[in-house]
Coordinates of C-alpha atoms and ligand atoms in Angstrom, one line a residue:
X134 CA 13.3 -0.4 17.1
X135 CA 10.6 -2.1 14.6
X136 CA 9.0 0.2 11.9
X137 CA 5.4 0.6 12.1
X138 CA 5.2 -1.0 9.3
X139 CA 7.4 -4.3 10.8
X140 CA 5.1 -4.2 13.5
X141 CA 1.8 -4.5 11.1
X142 CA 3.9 -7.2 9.4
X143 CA 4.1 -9.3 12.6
X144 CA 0.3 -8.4 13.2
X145 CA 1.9 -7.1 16.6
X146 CA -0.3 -3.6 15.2
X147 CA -4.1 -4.4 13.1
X148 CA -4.1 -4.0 9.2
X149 CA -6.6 -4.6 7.2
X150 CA -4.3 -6.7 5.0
X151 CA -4.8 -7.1 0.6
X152 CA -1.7 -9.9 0.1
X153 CA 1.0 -11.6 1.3
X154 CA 4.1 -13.9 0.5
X155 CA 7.3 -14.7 1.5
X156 CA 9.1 -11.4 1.1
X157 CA 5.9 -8.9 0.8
X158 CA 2.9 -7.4 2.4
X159 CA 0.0 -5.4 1.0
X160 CA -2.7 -3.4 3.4
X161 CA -5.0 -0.7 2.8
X162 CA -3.8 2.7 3.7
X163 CA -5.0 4.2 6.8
X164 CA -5.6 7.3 5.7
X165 CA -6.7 6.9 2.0
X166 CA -6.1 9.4 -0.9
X167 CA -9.3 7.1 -2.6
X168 CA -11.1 3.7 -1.6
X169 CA -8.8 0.6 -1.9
X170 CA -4.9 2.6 -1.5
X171 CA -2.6 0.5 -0.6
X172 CA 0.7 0.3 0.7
X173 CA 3.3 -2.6 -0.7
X174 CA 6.3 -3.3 1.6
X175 CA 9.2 -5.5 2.1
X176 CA 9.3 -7.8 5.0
X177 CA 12.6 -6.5 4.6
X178 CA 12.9 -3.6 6.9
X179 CA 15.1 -0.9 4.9
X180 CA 14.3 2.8 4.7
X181 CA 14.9 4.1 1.6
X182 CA 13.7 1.9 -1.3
X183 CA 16.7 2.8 -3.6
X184 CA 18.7 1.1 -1.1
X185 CA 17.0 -2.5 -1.3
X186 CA 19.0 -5.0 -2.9
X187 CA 18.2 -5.2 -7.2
X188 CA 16.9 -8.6 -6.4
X189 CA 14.5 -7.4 -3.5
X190 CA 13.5 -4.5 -5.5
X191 CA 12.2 -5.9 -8.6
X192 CA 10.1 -8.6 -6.6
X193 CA 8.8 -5.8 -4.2
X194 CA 7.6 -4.5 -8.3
X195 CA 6.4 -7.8 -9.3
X196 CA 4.0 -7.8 -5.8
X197 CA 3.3 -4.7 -6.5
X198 CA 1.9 -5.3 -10.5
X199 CA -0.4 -8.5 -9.3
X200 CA -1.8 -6.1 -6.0
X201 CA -2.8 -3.5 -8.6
X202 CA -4.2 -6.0 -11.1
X203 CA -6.4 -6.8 -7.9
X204 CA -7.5 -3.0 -7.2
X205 CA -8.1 -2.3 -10.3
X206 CA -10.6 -5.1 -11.0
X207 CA -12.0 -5.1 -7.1
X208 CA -12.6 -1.3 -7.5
X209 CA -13.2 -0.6 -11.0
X210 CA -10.9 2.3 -12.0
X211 CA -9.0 2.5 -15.5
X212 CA -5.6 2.5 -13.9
X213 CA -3.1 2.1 -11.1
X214 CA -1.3 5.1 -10.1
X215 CA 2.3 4.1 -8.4
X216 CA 3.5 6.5 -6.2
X217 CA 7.0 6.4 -3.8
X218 CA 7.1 9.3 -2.1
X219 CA 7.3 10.3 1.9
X220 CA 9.4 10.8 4.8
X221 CA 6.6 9.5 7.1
X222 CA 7.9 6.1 7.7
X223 CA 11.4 5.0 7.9
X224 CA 10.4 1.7 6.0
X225 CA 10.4 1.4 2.0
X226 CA 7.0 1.6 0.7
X227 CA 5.1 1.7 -2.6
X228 CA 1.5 3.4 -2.8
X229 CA -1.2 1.9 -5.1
X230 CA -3.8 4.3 -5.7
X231 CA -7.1 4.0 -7.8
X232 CA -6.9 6.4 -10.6
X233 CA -9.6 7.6 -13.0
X234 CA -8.1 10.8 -13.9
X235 CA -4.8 12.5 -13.1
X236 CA -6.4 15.4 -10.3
X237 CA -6.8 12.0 -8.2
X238 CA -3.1 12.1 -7.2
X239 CA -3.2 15.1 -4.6
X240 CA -1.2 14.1 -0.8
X241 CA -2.4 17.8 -0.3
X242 CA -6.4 17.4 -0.3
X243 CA -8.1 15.9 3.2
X244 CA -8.0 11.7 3.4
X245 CA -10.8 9.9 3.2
X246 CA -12.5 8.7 6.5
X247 CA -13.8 5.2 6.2
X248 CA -15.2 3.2 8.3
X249 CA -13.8 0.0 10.4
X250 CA -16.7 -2.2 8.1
X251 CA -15.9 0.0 4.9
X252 CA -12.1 -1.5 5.3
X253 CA -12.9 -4.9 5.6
X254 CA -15.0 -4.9 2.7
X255 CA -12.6 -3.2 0.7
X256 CA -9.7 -4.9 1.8
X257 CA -11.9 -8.5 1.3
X258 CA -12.6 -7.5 -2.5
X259 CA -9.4 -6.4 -3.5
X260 CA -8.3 -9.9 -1.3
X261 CA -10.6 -11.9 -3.2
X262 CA -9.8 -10.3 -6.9
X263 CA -8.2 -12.0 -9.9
Ligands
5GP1 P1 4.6 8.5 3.2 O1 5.8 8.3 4.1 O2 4.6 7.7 2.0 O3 4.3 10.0 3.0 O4 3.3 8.1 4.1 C1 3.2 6.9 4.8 C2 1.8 6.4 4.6 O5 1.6 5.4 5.6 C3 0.7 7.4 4.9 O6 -0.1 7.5 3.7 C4 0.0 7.0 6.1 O7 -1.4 7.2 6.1 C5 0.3 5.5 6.1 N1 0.4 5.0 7.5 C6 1.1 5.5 8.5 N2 0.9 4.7 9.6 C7 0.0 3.8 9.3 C8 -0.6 2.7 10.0 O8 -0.4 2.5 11.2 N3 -1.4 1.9 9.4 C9 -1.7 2.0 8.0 N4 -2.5 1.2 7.4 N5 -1.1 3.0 7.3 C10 -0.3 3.9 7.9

């Protein structure tokens, strides 16, 4: 059966998407640690992201480095935090999370609730970045 994640790929399930190629997708986090986290996957549906191919891998890093140049100039932070972490979803997955100082990295503390509009806008800026 499809990942969650497969499905929001095939827009069979609504993101509100950052980026997109061939072999990658970016969306904003449903339940966000800060405004703008995303989520970088394959298309490529593999669990564990030690276990993609070296080739696969390092182009799922390379997506990843030109999303985070777009949060970080949509939403203004000093840096990107990179975080691979989770049992959640059986689908390899890289979380991009504003950062302005280290306490912002917490999975513990409650997620953010935004809005349906407060998505699209994000997801349109960091869309729209350089
Ligand atoms: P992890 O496995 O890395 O702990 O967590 C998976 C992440 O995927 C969580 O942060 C969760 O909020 C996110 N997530 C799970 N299901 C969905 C979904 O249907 N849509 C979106 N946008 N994010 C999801």
């Amino acid at each position: 059966m499809a990942t969650i994640f497969t499905k929001i790929i095939r827009g069979e399930i609504p993101s509100y998407k950052v980026a997109e190629d061939e072999n990658y997708y970016a969306f904003l986090d449903i339940n966000p640690m800060a405004e703008g986290h995303t989520l970088v996957v394959p298309k490529k549906e593999v669990d564990y992201i030690f276990d993609l191919d070296p080739d696969t891998l390092g182009g799922m890093m390379r997506f990843a480095q030109q999303a985070a140049g777009k949060i970080k100039n949509a939403m203004g932070c000093k840096r990107v935090a990179v975080v691979v972490l989770g049992l959640e979803v059986p689908h390899a997955h890289i979380h991009l999370i504003p950062l302005n100082r280290e306490s912002d990295i917490d999975f513990r503390k409650p997620k953010l609730k935004l809005s349906p509009e407060r998505f699209t806008e994000i997801a349109d800026k960091i869309a729209g970045a350089q």
